[in-house]
Short mmCIF file of C-alpha atoms and ligand atoms in Angstrom, two decimals:
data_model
loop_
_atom_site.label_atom_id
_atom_site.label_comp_id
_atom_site.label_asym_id
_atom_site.label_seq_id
_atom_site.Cartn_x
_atom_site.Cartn_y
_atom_site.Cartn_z
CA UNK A 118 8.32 -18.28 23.34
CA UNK A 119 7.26 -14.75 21.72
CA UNK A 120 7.90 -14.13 18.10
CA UNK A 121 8.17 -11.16 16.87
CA UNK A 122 7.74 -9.73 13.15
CA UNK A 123 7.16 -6.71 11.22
CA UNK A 124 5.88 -5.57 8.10
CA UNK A 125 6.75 -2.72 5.84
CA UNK A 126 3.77 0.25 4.91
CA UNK A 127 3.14 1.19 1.62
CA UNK A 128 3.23 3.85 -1.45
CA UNK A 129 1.97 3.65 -4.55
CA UNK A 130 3.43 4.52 -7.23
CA UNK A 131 1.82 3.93 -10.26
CA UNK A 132 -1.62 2.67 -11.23
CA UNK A 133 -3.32 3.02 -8.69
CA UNK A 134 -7.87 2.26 -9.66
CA UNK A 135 -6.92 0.92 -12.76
CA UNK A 136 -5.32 -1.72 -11.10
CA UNK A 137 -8.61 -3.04 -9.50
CA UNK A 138 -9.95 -3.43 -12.60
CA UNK A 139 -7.28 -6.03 -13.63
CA UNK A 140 -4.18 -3.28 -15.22
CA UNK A 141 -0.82 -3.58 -13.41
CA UNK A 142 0.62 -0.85 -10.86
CA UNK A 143 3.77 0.02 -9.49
CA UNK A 144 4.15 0.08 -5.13
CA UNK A 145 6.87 0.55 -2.90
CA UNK A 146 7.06 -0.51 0.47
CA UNK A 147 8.66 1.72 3.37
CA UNK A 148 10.45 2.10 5.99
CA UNK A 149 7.37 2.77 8.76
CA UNK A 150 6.93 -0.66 9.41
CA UNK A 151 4.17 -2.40 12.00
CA UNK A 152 5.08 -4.88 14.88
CA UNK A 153 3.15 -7.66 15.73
CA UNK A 154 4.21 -10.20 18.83
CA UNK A 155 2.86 -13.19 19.14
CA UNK A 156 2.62 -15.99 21.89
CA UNK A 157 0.79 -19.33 23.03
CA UNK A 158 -1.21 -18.32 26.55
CA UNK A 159 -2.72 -20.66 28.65
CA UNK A 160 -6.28 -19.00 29.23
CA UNK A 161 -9.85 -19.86 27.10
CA UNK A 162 -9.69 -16.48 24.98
CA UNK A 163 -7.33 -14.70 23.30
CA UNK A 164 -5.81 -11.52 24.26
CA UNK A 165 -5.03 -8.80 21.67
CA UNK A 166 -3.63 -5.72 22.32
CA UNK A 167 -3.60 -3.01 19.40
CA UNK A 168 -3.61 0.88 20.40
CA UNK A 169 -5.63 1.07 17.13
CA UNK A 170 -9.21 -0.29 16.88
CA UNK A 171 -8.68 -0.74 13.38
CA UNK A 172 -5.64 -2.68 13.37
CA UNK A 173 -7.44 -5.10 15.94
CA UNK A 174 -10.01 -6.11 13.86
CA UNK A 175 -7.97 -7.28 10.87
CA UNK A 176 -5.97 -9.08 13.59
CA UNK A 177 -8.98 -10.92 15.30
CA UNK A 178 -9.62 -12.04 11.53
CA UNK A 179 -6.59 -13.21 10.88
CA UNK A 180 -6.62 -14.88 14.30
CA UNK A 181 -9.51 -16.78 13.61
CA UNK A 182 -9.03 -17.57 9.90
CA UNK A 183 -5.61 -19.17 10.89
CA UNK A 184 -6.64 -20.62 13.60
CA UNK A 185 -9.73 -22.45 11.45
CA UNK A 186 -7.51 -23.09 8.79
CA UNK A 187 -4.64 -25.01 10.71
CA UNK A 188 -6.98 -26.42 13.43
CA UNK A 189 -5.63 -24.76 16.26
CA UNK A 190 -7.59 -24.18 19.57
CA UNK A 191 -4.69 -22.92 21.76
CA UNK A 192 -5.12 -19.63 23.06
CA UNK A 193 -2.83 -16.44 21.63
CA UNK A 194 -1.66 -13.61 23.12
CA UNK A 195 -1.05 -10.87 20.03
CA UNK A 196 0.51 -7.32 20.82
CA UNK A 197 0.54 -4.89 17.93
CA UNK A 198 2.66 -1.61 17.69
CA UNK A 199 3.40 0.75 14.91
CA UNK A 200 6.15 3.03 13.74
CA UNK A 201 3.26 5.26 11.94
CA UNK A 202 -0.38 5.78 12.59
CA UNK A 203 -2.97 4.31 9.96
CA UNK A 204 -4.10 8.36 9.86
CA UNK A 205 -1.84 8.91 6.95
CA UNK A 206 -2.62 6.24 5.08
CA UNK A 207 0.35 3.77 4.26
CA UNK A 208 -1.07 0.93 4.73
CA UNK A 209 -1.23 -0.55 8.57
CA UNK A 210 -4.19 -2.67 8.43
CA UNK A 211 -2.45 -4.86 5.41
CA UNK A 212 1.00 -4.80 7.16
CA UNK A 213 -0.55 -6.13 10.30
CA UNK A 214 -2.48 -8.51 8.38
CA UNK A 215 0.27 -9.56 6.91
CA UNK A 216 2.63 -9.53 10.08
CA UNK A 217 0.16 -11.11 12.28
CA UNK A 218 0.63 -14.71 9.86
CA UNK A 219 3.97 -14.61 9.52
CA UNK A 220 4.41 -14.50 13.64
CA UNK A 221 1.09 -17.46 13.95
CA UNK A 222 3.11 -19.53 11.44
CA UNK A 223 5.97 -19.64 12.66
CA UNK A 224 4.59 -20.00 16.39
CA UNK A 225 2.53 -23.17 15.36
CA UNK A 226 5.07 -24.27 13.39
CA UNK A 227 3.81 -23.79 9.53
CA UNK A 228 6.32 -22.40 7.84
CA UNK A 229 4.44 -20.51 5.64
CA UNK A 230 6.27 -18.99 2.49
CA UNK A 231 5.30 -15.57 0.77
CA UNK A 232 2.66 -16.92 -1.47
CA UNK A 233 0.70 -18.27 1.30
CA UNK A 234 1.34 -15.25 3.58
CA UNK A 235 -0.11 -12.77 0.82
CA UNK A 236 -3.31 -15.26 -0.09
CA UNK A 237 -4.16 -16.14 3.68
CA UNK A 238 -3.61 -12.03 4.26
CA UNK A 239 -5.78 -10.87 1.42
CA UNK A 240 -8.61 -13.14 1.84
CA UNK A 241 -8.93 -11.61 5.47
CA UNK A 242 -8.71 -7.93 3.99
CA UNK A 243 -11.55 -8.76 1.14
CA UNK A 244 -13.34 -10.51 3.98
CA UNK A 245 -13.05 -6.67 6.01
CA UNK A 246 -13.09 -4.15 3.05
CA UNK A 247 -15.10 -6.20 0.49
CA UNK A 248 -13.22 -4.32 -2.49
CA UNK A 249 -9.46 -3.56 -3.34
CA UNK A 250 -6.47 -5.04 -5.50
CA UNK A 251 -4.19 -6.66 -2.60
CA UNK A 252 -1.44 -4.37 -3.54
CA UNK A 253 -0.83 -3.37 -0.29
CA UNK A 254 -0.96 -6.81 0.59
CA UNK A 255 1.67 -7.51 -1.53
CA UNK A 256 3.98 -5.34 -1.22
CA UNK A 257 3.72 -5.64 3.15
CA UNK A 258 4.64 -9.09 2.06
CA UNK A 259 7.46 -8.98 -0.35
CA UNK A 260 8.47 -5.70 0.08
CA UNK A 261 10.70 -3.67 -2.45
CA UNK A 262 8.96 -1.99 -5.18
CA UNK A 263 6.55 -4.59 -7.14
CA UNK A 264 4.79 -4.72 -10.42
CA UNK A 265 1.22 -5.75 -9.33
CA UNK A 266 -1.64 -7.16 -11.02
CA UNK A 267 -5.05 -7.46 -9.03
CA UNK A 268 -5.58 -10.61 -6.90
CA UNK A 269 -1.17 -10.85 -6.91
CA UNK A 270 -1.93 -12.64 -10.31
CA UNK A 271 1.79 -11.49 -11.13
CA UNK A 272 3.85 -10.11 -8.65
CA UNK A 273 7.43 -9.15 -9.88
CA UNK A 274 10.04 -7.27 -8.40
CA UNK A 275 11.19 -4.18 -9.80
CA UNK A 276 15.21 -4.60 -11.08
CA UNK A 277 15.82 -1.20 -9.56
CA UNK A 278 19.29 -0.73 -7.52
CA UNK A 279 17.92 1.98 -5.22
CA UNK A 280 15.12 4.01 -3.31
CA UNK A 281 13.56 6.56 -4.99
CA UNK A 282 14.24 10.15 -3.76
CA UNK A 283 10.66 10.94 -2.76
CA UNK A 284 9.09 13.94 -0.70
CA UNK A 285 5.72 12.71 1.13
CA UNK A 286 3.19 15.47 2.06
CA UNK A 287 0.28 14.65 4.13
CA UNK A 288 -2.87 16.49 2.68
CA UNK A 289 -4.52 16.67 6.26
CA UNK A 290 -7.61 14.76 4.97
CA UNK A 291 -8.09 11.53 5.74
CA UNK A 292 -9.06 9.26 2.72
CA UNK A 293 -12.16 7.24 2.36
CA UNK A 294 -10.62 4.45 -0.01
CA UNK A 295 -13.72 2.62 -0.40
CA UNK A 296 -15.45 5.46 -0.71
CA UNK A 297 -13.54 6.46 -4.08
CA UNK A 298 -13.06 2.56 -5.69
CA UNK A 299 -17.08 2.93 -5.40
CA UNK A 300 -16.98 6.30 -6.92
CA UNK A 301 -14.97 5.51 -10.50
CA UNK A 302 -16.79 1.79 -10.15
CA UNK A 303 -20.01 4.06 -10.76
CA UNK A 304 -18.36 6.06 -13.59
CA UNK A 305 -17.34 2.83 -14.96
CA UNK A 306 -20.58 1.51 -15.21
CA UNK A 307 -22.03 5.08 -16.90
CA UNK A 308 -19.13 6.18 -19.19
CA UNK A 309 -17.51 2.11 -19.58
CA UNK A 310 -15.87 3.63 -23.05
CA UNK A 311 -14.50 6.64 -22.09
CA UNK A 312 -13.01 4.85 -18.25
CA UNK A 313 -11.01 2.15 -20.05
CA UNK A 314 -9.83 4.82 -22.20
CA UNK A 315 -8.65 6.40 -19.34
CA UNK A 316 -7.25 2.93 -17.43
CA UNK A 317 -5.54 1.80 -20.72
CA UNK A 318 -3.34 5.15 -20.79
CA UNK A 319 -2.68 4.93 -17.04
CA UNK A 320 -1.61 1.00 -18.17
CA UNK A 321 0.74 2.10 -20.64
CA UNK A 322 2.48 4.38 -18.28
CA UNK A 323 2.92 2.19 -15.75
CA UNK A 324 4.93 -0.32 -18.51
CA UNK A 325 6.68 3.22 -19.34
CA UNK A 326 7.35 3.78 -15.52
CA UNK A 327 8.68 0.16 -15.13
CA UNK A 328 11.14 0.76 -17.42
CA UNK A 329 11.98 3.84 -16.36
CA UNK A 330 12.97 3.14 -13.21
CA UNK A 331 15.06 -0.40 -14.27
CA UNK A 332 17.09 2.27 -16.38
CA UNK A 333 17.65 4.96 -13.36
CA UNK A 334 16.22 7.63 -15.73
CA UNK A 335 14.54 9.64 -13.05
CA UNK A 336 13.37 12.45 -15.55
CA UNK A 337 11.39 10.30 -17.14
CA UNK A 338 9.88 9.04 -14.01
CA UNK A 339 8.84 12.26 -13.12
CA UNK A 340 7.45 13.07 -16.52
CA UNK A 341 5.38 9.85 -15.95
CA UNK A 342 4.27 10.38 -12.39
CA UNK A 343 3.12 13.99 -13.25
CA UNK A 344 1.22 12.12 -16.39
CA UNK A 345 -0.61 9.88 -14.19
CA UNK A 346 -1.37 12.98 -12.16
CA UNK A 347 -3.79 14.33 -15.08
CA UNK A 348 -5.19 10.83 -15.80
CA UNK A 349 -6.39 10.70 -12.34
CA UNK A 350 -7.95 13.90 -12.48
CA UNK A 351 -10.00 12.65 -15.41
CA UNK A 352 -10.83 10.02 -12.97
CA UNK A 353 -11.98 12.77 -10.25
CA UNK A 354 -10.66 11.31 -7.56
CA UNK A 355 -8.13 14.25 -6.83
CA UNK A 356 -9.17 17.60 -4.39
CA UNK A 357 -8.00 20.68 -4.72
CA UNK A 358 -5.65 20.49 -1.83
CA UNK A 359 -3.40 17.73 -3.48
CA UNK A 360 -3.96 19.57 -6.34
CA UNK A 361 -2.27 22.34 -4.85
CA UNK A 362 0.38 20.75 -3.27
CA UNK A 363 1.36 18.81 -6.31
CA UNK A 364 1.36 22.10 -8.57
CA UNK A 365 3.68 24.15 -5.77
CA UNK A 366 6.08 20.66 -5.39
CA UNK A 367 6.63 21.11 -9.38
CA UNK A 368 7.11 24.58 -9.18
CA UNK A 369 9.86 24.55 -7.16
CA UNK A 370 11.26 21.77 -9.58
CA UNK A 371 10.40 18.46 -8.43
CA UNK A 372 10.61 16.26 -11.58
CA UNK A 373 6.86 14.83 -11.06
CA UNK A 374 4.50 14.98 -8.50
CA UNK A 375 1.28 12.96 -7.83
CA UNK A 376 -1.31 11.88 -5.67
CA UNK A 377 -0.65 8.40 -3.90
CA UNK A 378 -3.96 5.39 -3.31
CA UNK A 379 -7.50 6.32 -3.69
CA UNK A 380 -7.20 10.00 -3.55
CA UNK A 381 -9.75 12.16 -2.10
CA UNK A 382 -6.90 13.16 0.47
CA UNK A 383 -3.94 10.89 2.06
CA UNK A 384 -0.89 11.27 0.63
CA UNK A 385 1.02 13.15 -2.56
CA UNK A 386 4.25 11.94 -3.54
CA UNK A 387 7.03 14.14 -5.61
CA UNK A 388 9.86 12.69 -7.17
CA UNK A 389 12.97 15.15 -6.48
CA UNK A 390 17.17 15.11 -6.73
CA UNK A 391 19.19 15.97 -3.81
CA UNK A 392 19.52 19.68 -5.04
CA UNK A 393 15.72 20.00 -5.46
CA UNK A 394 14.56 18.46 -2.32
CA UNK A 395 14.47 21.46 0.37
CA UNK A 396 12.90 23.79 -1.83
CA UNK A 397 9.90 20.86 -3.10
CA UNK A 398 9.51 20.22 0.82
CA UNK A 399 9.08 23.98 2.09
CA UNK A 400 6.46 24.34 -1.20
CA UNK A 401 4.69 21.71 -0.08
CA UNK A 402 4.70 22.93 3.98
CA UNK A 403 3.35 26.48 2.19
CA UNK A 404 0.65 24.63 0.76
CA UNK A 405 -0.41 23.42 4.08
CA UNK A 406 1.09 19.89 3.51
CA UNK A 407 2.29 17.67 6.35
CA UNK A 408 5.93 16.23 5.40
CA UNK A 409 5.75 12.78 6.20
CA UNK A 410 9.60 11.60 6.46
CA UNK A 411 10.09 8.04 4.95
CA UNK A 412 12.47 6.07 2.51
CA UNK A 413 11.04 3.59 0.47
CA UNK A 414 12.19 -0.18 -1.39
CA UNK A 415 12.57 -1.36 2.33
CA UNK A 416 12.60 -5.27 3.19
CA UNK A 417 9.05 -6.86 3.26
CA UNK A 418 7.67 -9.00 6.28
CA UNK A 419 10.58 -10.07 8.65
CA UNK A 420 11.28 -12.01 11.62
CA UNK A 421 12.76 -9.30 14.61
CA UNK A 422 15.51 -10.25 16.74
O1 PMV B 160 -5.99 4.42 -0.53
P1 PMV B 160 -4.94 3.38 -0.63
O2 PMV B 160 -3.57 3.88 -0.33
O3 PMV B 160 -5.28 2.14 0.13
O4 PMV B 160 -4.87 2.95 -2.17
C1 PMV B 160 -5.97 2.44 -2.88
C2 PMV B 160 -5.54 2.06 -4.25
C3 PMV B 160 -6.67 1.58 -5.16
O5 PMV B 160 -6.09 1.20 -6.41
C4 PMV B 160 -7.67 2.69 -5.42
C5 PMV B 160 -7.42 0.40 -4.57
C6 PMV B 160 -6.66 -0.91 -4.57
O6 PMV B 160 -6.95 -1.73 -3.70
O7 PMV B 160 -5.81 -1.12 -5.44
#
């Protein structure tokens, strides 16, 4: 018997540093999504098969963490395969975390609800990373768009009807997200005052955002994404190529625009209508920005036919 799951990728929204140091955020899952098969072999090892190195390790974790957890000694044969490359930055190594114990539960017969699947699945990526909020975690798990609170001390769905009308642009660097929780951890401990300042105001946008977005105000949204923007400059984790892209996306009249994670490259995201959309996309191209095509609010970890 194989099984077979996937698990969604990730944006963030909102909130993004602050919410390591214990403020809520606001993520989205989407549509890229990771594969993971699973099956019982008869042989001494196991067998995994990821095209990425990266994604292997966090499933030889999770392999052996299960497996130690549940006393299991059979052997597993675990085939990974993605819709998007972890180059980009949304989020493979937590959706195949996350994938890889849905598919042992259910092949070993633990049943293992979404509370369990996002604990088991972030211990494994604090085991890897050492640092980071589980967001990702979360969100690969429950998918939709969550309101997040470090360690998934609350995780609550977002009571919004639809996707948001996003443009993605790929900056072309690839981001060091260790690197940059390290980075404001240091500012934190020299300027403590003036970096909760900071964190509080991105707080009380995300709230703003929350709302926001249960009420389908989209301008507002923007406004509040573009917000966010400056407050994570004062953090100094954006370059000046995101910084570019997001200043050409608003130009050409996307309602916000923003950087999306740790910054220091991955992703921007701009918030735009169906009238605005071609013109945000070719600024962004101009500005040397890869389009990266996906919806978000898709379904979190899944069984696959
Ligand atoms: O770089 P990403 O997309 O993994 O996002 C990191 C977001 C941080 O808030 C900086 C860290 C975290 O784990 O929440």
């Amino acid at each position: 018997m194989t099984i077979k799951v996937s698990a969604p990728g990730k944006l963030m929204l909102f909130g993004e540093h602050a919410v390591v140091y214990g403020y809520p955020c606001l993520v989205t899952a989407v549509d890229k999504r990771l594969y993971v098969e699973a099956e019982r072999i008869t042989a001494s090892e196991d067998e995994i098969i990821a095209p990425q190195v990266k994604e292997s390790r966090f499933v030889l974790e999770s392999l052996a963490y299960f497996k130690k957890r549940f006393k299991i000694n059979q052997a597993v044969r675990i085939k990974t395969n993605g819709d998007f490359s972890h180059r980009v930055g949304l989020g493979s190594s937590s959706a195949v975390t996350v994938a890889t114990f849905k598919a042992l539960g259910r092949l070993f017969g633990q049943d293992l609800d979404a509370r369990q699947i996002f604990d088991l699945s972030y211990r494994v990526n604090l085991r890897i990373q050492g640092v980071g909020s589980g967001f990702d975690i979360a969100v690969a798990t429950y998918g939709k768009t969550l309101y997040f609170v470090t360690g998934g001390k609350v995780i609550i769905p977002v009571a919004t009807r639809q996707p948001l009308d996003l443009v993605v642009g790929y900056s072309g660097v690839k981001a060091d997200t260790p690197f940059y929780i390290r980075k404001v951890s240091e500012a934190f401990r020299h300027r403590r005052v003036q970096m909760r300042r900071i964190f509080s105001e991105i707080a009380v946008l995300v709230e703003q955002a929350r709302s926001a977005l249960e009420k389908a105000d989209y301008r507002r949204v923007g406004r509040l994404m573009t917000e966010n923007q400056r407050l994570l400059a004062q953090l100094g984790v954006s370059i000046p190529k995101l910084d570019t892209m997001i200043a050409r996306a608003l130009e050409a009249g996307a309602l916000g625009a923003k950087l999306s994670g740790a910054g220091g490259g991955d992703c921007m995201i701009a918030l735009v209508t169906k009238t605005t959309r071609q013109a945000v996309e070719q600024a962004i191209s101009a500005a040397g920005g890869e389009l990266i095509p996906v919806a978000n609010h898709a379904a979190g970890v899944k069984l696959e036919p």
